[in-house]
Coordinates of C-alpha atoms in Angstrom, one line a residue:
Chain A
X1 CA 18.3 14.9 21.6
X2 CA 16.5 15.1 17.7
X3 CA 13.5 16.9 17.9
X4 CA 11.4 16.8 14.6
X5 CA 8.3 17.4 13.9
X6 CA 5.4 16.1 11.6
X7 CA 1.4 16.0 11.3
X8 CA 0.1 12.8 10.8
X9 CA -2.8 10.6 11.2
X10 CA -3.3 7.9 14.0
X11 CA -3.8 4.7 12.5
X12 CA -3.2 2.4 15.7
X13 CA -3.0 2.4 19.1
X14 CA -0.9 -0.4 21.3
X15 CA -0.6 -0.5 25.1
X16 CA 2.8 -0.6 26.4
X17 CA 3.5 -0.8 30.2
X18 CA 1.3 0.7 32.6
X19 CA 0.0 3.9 31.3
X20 CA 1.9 4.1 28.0
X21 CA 1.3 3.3 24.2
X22 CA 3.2 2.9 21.4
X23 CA 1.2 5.5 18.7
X24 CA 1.2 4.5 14.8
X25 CA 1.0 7.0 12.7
X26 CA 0.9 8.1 9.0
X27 CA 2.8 11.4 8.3
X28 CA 2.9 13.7 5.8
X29 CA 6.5 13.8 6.0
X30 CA 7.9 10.8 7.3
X31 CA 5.5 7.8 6.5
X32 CA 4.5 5.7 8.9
X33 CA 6.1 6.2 12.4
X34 CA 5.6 4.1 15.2
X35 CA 6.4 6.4 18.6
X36 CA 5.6 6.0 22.4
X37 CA 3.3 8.9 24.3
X38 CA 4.0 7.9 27.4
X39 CA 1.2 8.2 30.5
X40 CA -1.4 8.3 27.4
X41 CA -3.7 6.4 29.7
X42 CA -3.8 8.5 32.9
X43 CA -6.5 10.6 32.3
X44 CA -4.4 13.6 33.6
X45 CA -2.5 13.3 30.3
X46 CA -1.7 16.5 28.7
X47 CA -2.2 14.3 26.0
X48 CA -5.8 14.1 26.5
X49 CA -7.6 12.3 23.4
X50 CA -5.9 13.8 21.1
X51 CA -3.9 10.8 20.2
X52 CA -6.8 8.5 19.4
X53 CA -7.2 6.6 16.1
X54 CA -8.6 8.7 13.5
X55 CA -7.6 12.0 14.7
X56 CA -5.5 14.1 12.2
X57 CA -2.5 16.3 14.5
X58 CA 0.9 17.9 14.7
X59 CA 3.0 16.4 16.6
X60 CA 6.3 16.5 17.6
X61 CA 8.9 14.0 18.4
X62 CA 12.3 13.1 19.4
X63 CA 14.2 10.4 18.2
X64 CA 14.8 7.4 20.6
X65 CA 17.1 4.8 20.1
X66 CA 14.6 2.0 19.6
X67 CA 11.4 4.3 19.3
X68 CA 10.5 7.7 18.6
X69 CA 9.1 9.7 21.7
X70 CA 5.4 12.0 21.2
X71 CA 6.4 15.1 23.3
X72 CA 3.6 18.0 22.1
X73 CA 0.8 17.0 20.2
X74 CA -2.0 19.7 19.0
X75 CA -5.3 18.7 17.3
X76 CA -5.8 19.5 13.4
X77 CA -9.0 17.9 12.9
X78 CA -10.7 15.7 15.7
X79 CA -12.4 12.9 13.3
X80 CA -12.4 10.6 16.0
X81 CA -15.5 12.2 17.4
X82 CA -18.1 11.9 14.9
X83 CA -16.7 9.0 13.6
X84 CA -17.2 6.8 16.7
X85 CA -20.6 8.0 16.8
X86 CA -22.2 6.2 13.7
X87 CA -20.7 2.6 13.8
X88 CA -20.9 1.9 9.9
X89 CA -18.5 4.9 9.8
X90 CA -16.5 3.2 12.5
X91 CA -16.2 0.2 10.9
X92 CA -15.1 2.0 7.5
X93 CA -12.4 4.3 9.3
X94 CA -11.0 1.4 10.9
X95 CA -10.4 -0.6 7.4
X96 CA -9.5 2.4 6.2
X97 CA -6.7 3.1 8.5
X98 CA -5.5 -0.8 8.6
X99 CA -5.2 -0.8 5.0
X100 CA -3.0 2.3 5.2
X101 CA -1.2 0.5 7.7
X102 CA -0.5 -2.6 5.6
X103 CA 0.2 -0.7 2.5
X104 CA 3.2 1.5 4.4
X105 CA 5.5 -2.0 5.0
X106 CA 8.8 0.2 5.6
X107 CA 8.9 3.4 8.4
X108 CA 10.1 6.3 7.7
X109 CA 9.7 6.0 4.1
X110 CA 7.4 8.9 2.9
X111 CA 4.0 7.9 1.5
X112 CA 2.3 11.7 1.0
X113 CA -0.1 10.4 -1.4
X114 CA -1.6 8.0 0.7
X115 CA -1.5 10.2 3.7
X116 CA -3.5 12.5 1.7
X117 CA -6.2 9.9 0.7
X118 CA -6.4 8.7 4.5
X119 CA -7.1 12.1 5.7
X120 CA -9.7 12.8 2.5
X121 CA -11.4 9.8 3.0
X122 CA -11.5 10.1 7.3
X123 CA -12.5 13.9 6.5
X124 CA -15.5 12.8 4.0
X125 CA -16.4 10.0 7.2
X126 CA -16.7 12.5 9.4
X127 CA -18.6 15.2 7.9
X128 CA -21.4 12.4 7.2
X129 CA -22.1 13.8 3.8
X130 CA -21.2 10.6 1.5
X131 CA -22.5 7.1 1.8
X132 CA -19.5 5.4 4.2
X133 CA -19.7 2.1 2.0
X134 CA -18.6 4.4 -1.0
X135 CA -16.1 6.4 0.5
X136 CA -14.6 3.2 1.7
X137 CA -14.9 1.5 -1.9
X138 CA -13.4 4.5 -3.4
X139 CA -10.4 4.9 -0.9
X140 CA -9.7 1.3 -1.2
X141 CA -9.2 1.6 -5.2
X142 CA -7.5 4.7 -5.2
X143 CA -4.8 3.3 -2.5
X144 CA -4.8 0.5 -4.4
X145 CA -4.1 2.7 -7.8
X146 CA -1.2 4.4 -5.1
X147 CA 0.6 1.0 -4.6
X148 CA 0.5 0.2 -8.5
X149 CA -2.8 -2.3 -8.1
X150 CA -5.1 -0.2 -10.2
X151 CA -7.4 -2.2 -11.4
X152 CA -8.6 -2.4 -15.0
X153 CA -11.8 -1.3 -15.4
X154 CA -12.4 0.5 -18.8
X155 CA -9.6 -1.8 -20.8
X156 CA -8.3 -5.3 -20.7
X157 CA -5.8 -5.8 -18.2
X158 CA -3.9 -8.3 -20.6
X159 CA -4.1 -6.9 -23.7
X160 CA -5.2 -3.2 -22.9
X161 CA -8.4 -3.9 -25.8
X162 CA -10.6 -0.6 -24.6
X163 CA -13.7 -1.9 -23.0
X164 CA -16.0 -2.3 -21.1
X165 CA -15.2 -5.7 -20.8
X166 CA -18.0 -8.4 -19.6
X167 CA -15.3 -10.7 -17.3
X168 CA -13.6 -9.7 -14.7
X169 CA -10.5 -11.3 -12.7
X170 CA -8.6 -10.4 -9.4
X171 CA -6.1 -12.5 -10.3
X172 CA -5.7 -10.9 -14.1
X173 CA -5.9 -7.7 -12.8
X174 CA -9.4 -6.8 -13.4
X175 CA -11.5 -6.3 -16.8
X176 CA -11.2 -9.1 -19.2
X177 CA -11.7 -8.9 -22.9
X178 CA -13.3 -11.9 -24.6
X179 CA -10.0 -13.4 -26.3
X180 CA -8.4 -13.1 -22.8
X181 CA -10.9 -14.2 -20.6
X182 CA -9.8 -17.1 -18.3
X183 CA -11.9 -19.4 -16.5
X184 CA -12.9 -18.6 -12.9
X185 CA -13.7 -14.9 -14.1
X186 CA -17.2 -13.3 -12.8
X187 CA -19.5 -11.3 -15.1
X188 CA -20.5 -7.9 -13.0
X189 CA -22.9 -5.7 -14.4
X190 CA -22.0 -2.9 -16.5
X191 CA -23.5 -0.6 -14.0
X192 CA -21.0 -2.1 -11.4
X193 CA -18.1 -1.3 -14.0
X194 CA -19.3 2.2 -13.9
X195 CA -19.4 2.1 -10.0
X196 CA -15.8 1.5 -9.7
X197 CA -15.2 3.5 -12.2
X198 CA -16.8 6.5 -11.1
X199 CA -15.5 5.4 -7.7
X200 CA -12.0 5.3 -8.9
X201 CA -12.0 8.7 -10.7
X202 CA -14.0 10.5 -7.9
X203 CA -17.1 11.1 -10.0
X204 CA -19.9 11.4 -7.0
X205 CA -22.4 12.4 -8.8
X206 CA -22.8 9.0 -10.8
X207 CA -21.4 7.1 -7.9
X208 CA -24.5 8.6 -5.7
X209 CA -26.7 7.5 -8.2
X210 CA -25.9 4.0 -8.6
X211 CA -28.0 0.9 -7.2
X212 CA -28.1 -0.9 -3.8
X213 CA -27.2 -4.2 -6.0
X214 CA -24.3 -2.4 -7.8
X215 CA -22.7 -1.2 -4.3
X216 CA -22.9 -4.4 -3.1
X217 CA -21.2 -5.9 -6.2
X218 CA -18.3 -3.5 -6.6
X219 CA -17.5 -4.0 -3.2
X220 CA -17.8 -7.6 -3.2
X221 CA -14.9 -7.1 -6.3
X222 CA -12.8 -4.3 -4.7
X223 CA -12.4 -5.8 -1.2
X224 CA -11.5 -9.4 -3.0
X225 CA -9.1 -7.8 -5.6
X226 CA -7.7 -5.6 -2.3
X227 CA -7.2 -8.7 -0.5
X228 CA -5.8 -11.0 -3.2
X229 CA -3.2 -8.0 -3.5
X230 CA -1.9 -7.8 0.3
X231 CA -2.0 -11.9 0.0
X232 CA -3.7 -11.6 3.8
X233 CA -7.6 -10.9 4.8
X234 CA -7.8 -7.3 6.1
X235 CA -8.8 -8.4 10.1
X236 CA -11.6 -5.7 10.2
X237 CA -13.0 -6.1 6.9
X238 CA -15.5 -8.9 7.9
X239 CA -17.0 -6.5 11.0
X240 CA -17.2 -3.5 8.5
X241 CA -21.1 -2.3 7.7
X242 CA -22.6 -2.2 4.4
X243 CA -25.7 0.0 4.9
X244 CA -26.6 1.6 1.9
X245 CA -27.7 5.4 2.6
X246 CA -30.2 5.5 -0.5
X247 CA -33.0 3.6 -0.8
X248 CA -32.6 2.1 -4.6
X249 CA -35.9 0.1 -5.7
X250 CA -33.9 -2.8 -7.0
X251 CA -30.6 -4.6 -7.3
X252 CA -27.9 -3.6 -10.6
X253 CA -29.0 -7.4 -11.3
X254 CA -32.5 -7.2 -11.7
X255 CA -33.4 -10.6 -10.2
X256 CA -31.7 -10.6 -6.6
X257 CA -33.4 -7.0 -5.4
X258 CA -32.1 -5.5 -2.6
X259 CA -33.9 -2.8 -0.2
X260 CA -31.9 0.0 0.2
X261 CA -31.3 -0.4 4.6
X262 CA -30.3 -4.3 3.9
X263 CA -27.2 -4.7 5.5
X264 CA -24.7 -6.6 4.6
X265 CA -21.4 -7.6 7.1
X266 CA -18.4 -9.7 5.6
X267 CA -19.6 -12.7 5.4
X268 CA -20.2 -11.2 1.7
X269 CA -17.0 -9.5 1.4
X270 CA -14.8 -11.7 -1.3
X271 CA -11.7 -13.0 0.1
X272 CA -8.8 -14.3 -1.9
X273 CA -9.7 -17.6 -1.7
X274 CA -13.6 -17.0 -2.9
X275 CA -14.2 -14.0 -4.1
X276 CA -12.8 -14.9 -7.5
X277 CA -15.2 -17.6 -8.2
X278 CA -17.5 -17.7 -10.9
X279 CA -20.7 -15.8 -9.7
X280 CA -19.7 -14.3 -6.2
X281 CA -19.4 -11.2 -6.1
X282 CA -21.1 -10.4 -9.9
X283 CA -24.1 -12.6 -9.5
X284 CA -25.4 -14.3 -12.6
X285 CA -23.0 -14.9 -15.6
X286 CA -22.9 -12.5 -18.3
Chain B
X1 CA 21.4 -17.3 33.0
X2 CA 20.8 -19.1 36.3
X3 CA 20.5 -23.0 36.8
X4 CA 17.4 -25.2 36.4
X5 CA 14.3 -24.4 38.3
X6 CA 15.6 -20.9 39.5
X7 CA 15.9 -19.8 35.8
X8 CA 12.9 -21.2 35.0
X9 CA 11.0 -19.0 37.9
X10 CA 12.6 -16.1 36.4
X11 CA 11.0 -17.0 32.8
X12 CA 7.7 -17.7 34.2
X13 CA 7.7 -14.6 36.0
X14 CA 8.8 -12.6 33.3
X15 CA 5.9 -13.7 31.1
X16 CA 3.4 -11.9 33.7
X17 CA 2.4 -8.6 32.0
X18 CA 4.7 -5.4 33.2
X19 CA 7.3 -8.0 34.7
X20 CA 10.7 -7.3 33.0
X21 CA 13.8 -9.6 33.6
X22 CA 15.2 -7.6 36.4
X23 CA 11.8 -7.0 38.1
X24 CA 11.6 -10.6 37.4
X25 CA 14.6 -11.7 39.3
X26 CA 14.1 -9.5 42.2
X27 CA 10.6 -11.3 42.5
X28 CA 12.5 -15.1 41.7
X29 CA 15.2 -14.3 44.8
X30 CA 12.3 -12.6 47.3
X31 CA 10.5 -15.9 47.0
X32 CA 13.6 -17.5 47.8
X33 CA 13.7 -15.9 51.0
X34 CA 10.6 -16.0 52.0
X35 CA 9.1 -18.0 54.8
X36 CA 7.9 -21.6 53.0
X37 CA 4.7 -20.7 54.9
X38 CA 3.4 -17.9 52.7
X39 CA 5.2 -19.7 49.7
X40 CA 2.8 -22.6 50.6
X41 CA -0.1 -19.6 50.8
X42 CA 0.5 -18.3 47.5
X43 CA 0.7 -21.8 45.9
X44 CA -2.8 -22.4 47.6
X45 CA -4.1 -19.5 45.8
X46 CA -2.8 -20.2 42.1
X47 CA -4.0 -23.8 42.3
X48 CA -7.5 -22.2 43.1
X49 CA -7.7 -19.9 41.1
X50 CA -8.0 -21.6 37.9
X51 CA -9.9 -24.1 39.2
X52 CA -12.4 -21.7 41.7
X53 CA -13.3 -18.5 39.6
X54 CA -15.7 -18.8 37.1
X55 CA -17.7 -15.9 35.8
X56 CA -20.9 -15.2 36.6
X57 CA -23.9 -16.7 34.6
X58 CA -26.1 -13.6 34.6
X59 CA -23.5 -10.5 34.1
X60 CA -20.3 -12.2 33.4
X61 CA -18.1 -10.9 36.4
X62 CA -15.8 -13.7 38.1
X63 CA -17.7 -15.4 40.6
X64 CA -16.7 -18.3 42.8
X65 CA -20.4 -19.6 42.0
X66 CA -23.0 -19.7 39.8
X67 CA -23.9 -15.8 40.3
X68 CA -21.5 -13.1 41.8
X69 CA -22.3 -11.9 44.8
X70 CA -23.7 -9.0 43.6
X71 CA -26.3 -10.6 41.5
X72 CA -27.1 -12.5 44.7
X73 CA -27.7 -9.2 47.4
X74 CA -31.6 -8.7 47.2
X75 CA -30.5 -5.4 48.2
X76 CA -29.4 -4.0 44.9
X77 CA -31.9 -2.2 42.3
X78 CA -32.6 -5.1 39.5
X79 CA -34.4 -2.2 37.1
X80 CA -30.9 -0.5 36.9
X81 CA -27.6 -2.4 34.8
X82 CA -24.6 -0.4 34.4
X83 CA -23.1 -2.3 31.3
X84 CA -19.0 -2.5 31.2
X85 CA -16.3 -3.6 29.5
X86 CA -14.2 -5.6 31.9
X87 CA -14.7 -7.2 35.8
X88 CA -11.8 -4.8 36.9
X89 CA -14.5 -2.1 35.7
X90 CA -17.1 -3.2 38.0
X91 CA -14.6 -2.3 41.1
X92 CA -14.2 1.2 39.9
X93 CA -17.4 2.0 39.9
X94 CA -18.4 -0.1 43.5
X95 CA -15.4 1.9 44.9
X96 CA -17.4 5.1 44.3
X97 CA -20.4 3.7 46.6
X98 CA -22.9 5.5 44.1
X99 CA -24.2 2.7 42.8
X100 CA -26.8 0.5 44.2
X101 CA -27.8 -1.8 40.9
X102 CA -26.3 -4.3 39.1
X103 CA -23.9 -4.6 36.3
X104 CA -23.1 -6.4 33.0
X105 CA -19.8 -7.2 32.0
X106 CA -19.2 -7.3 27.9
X107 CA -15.9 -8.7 28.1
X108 CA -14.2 -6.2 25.9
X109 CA -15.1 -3.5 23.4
X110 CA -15.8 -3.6 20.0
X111 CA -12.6 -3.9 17.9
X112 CA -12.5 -4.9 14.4
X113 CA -8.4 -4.7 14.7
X114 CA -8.4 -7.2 16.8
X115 CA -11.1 -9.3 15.6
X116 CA -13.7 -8.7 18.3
X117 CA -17.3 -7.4 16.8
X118 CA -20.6 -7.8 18.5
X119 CA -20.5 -11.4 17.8
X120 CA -17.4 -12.1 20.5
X121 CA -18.8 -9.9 23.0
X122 CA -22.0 -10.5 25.5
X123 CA -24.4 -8.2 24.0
X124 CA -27.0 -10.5 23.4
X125 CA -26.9 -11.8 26.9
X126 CA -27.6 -8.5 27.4
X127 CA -30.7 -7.7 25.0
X128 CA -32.3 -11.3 26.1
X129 CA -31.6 -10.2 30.2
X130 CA -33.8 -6.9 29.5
X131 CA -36.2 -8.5 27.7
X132 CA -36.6 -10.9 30.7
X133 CA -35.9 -8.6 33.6
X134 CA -37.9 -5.7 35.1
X135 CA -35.1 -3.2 33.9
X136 CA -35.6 0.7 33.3
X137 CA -32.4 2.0 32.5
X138 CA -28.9 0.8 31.4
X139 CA -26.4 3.1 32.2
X140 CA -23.5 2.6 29.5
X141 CA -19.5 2.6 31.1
X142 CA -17.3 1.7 28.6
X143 CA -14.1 3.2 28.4
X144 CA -14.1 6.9 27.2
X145 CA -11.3 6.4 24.4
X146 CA -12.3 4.8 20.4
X147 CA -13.2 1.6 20.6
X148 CA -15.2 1.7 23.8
X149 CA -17.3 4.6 22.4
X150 CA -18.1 3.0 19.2
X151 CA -19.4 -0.2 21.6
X152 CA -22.0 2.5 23.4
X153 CA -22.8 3.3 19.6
X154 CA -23.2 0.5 18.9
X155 CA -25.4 -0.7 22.2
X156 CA -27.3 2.5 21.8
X157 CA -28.4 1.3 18.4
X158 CA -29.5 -2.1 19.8
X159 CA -31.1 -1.0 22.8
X160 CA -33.1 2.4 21.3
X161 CA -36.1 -0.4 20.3
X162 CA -36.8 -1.5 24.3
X163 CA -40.2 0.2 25.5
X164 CA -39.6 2.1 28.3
X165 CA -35.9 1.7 28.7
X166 CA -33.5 4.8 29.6
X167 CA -30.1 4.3 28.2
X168 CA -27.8 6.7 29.5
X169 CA -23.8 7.1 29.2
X170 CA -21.5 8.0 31.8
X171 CA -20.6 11.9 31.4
X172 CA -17.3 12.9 30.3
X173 CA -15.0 16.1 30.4
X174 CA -12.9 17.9 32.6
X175 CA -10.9 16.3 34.9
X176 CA -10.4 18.0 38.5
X177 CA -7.4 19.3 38.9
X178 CA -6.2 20.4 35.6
X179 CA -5.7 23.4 33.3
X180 CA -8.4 24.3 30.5
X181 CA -5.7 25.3 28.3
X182 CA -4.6 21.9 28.6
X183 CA -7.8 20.0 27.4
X184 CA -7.8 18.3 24.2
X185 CA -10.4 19.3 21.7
X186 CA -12.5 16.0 22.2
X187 CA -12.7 16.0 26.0
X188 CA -13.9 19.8 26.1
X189 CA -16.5 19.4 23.8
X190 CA -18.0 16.8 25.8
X191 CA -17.5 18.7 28.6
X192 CA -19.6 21.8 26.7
X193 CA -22.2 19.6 25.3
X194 CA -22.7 17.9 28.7
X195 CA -22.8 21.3 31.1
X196 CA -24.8 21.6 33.4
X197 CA -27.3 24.5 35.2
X198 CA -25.8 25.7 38.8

């Protein structure tokens, strides 16, 4: 019997059998592992929660011949907890974890980077300190950035011309310079350029301070360039809240202001199919 | 592989959830040698049961009419609705004979990963049965793991607004029986936060 041991963070849970469930989880070490704690369910578990989505532990295994078996698990940092008591962070932890999922094809091949970013961006849900929407905007980029999707933001992602740029395209790769600039592009804001950004690089101070209608623009473009990347719709990106914290007079666009408690579900989340469309998710042209 | 229709009783079986092939063979050959009268009572009771069972039209459990028969007994306390997740869920908490009022079944818990928000479950038969009924206080039984405390969360959130309501949550912590060294960081803060004066 191969015993080995890991921390990692739950991503997924599956039932399997009676009281069983096959546990997915993102190691530091290992990548992605998909193992069985078996009697999970029973609430006399030794188990206990410990295994539930979000939660960052040590665990060890041994290696089956199909799948690896959980036999000690011990809590590093219980995010499930305060996450599952604010359902806008909910919603974010769960696209945050399904995108970690879906970026981490092959098991056992290590992906520290990522694992990092999950457990940074489930830590910053859980303390409650940052806006969810923008810790999920920024985790989406920099995973993004991770699995070599970066968009451009400050150059041309054709010719590399430094920007800003006016158009924008998921398809190009982000920022467009004027010579470059294909039909079908969108025409953010320049404050929503700084967004992303500012998202991208980790600058909280100016991502804090930007505008309800900014938010709601750069997510519009991150989720859309996320998903045109994956080539499928992320399942829980239409349920996820957008709730801005602040309360910013008006929108980055001027015309279409935006109270800062408006929420906003998926319906306005660009998809690959119309979130590259002239207007969507930057709202008048340039 | 067996031939025709015996085969094809072992597939069929197999498809039921926790059946495997073998247990599904042992089932195939005990029908086989058992009495064609119960074989003719079981067949009674699949043919009905797709066609009998319908859920409820006020809380959603499986009913063989229009209401359940809980929603029928006068007896039960109409200001009190324990909400849950599933009809298996209402049995659990009858079997504990605490209970005298009546329940509301959601039909699952919120889960983005699977596609199901607020939208697919029966939370707004919900709001619109307080708003209509006489009721004081919604007692809130999903399941104590992720997704079915992010559905009380959520439900709190919805149902914080109704005047005079008391929306409560089924206490969680230490199970009897077991060691404190045992218990995992989430179940004994709940069981901390949720003491109680002897």
């Amino acid at each position: 019997m191969s015993l080995y041991r890991d921390t990692g963070v739950v991503l997924r849970l599956h039932k399997l059998g009676e009281a069983d469930r096959i546990v997915t989880m993102l190691s530091r070490r290992h990548g992605k592992v998909r193992a069985v704690a078996k009697g999970v369910r029973r609430t006399t578990s030794r188990f206990g929660a410990r295994l539930e989505p979000f939660n960052h532990v040590d665990t060890q295994f041994y290696t089956g011949r199909t799948l690896d078996v959980i036999t000690q698990v011990e809590t590093i940092d219980a995010f499930a907890l305060p996450i599952v008591g604010d359902y806008q962070r909910y919603t974010s932890a769960v696209a945050i974890t399904e995108t970690a999922d879906r970026l981490t094809a092959e098991e056992g091949e290590p992906a520290l980077k990522l694992y990092l970013l999950v457990v940074g961006a489930l830590r910053a849900l859980a303390d409650g300190q940052r806006d969810s929407s923008l810790v999920l905007d920024a985790f989406f980029l920099r995973a993004m950035a991770f699995a070599g999707w970066e968009p451009a933001i400050t150059e041309c992602a054709r010719c590399g011309e430094p920007g800003p740029h006016h158009a924008f395209n998921v398809q190009a790769g982000g920022s467009l310079c004027g010579r470059c600039r294909t039909p079908g592009s969108v025409h953010p804001a320049p404050e929503v350029l700084v967004l992303l950004a500012a998202l991208l690089h980790g600058d909280w101070p100016v991502a804090e301070g930007s505008l309800a209608g900014a938010r709601r623009d750069a997510s519009g473009l991150v989720a859309a360039h996320l998903q045109w990347h994956l080539e499928r719709q992320l399942r829980s990106l239409p349920f996820v809240e957008r709730r801005a914290r602040e309360a910013p007079i008006t929108g980055a666009l001027g015309s279409d202001a935006m109270s800062g408690d408006t929420e906003v579900t998926g319906a306005a989340q660009g998809t690959r199919g119309s979130g590259v469309t002239e207007g969507v998710p930057g709202g008048p042209g340039a | 592989m067996y031939e025709g229709v015996v085969q094809d009783l072992i597939d069929e079986l197999g498809r039921l959830p926790g059946i495997g092939p073998k247990s599904a063979q042992r089932i195939a050959f005990h029908l086989l040698a058992t009495d064609p009268v119960d074989i003719g009572r079981l067949q009674d009771v699949l043919g009905k049961v797709k066609e009998g069972v319908r859920f409820c039209d006020v809380c959603g459990n499986v009913s063989e009419e229009e209401q359940c028969r809980i929603c029928r007994d006068l007896r039960r306390d109409p200001a009190l609705i324990c909400v849950v997740e599933e009809p298996k869920d209402v049995l659990a908490v009858e079997r504990t004979r605490e209970f005298r009022g009546r329940y509301h079944v959601l039909g699952g818990a919120l889960d983005p990963l699977s596609g199901i928000g607020p939208d697919q479950l029966r939370i707004k038969d919900l709001l619109s049965r307080i708003g209509a009924e006489e009721v004081t206080e919604v007692i809130i039984a999903t399941d104590p793991n992720t997704e079915g405390e992010a559905t009380a969360t959520y439900l709190v959130r919805m149902l914080r607004d109704f005047p005079g309501l008391t929306v409560t949550r089924l206490a969680s912590g230490l199970p009897m029986g077991g060691d404190l060294e045992f218990a995992d960081e989430l179940t004994l803060g709940r069981a901390l936060s949720g003491r109680r004066a002897l």
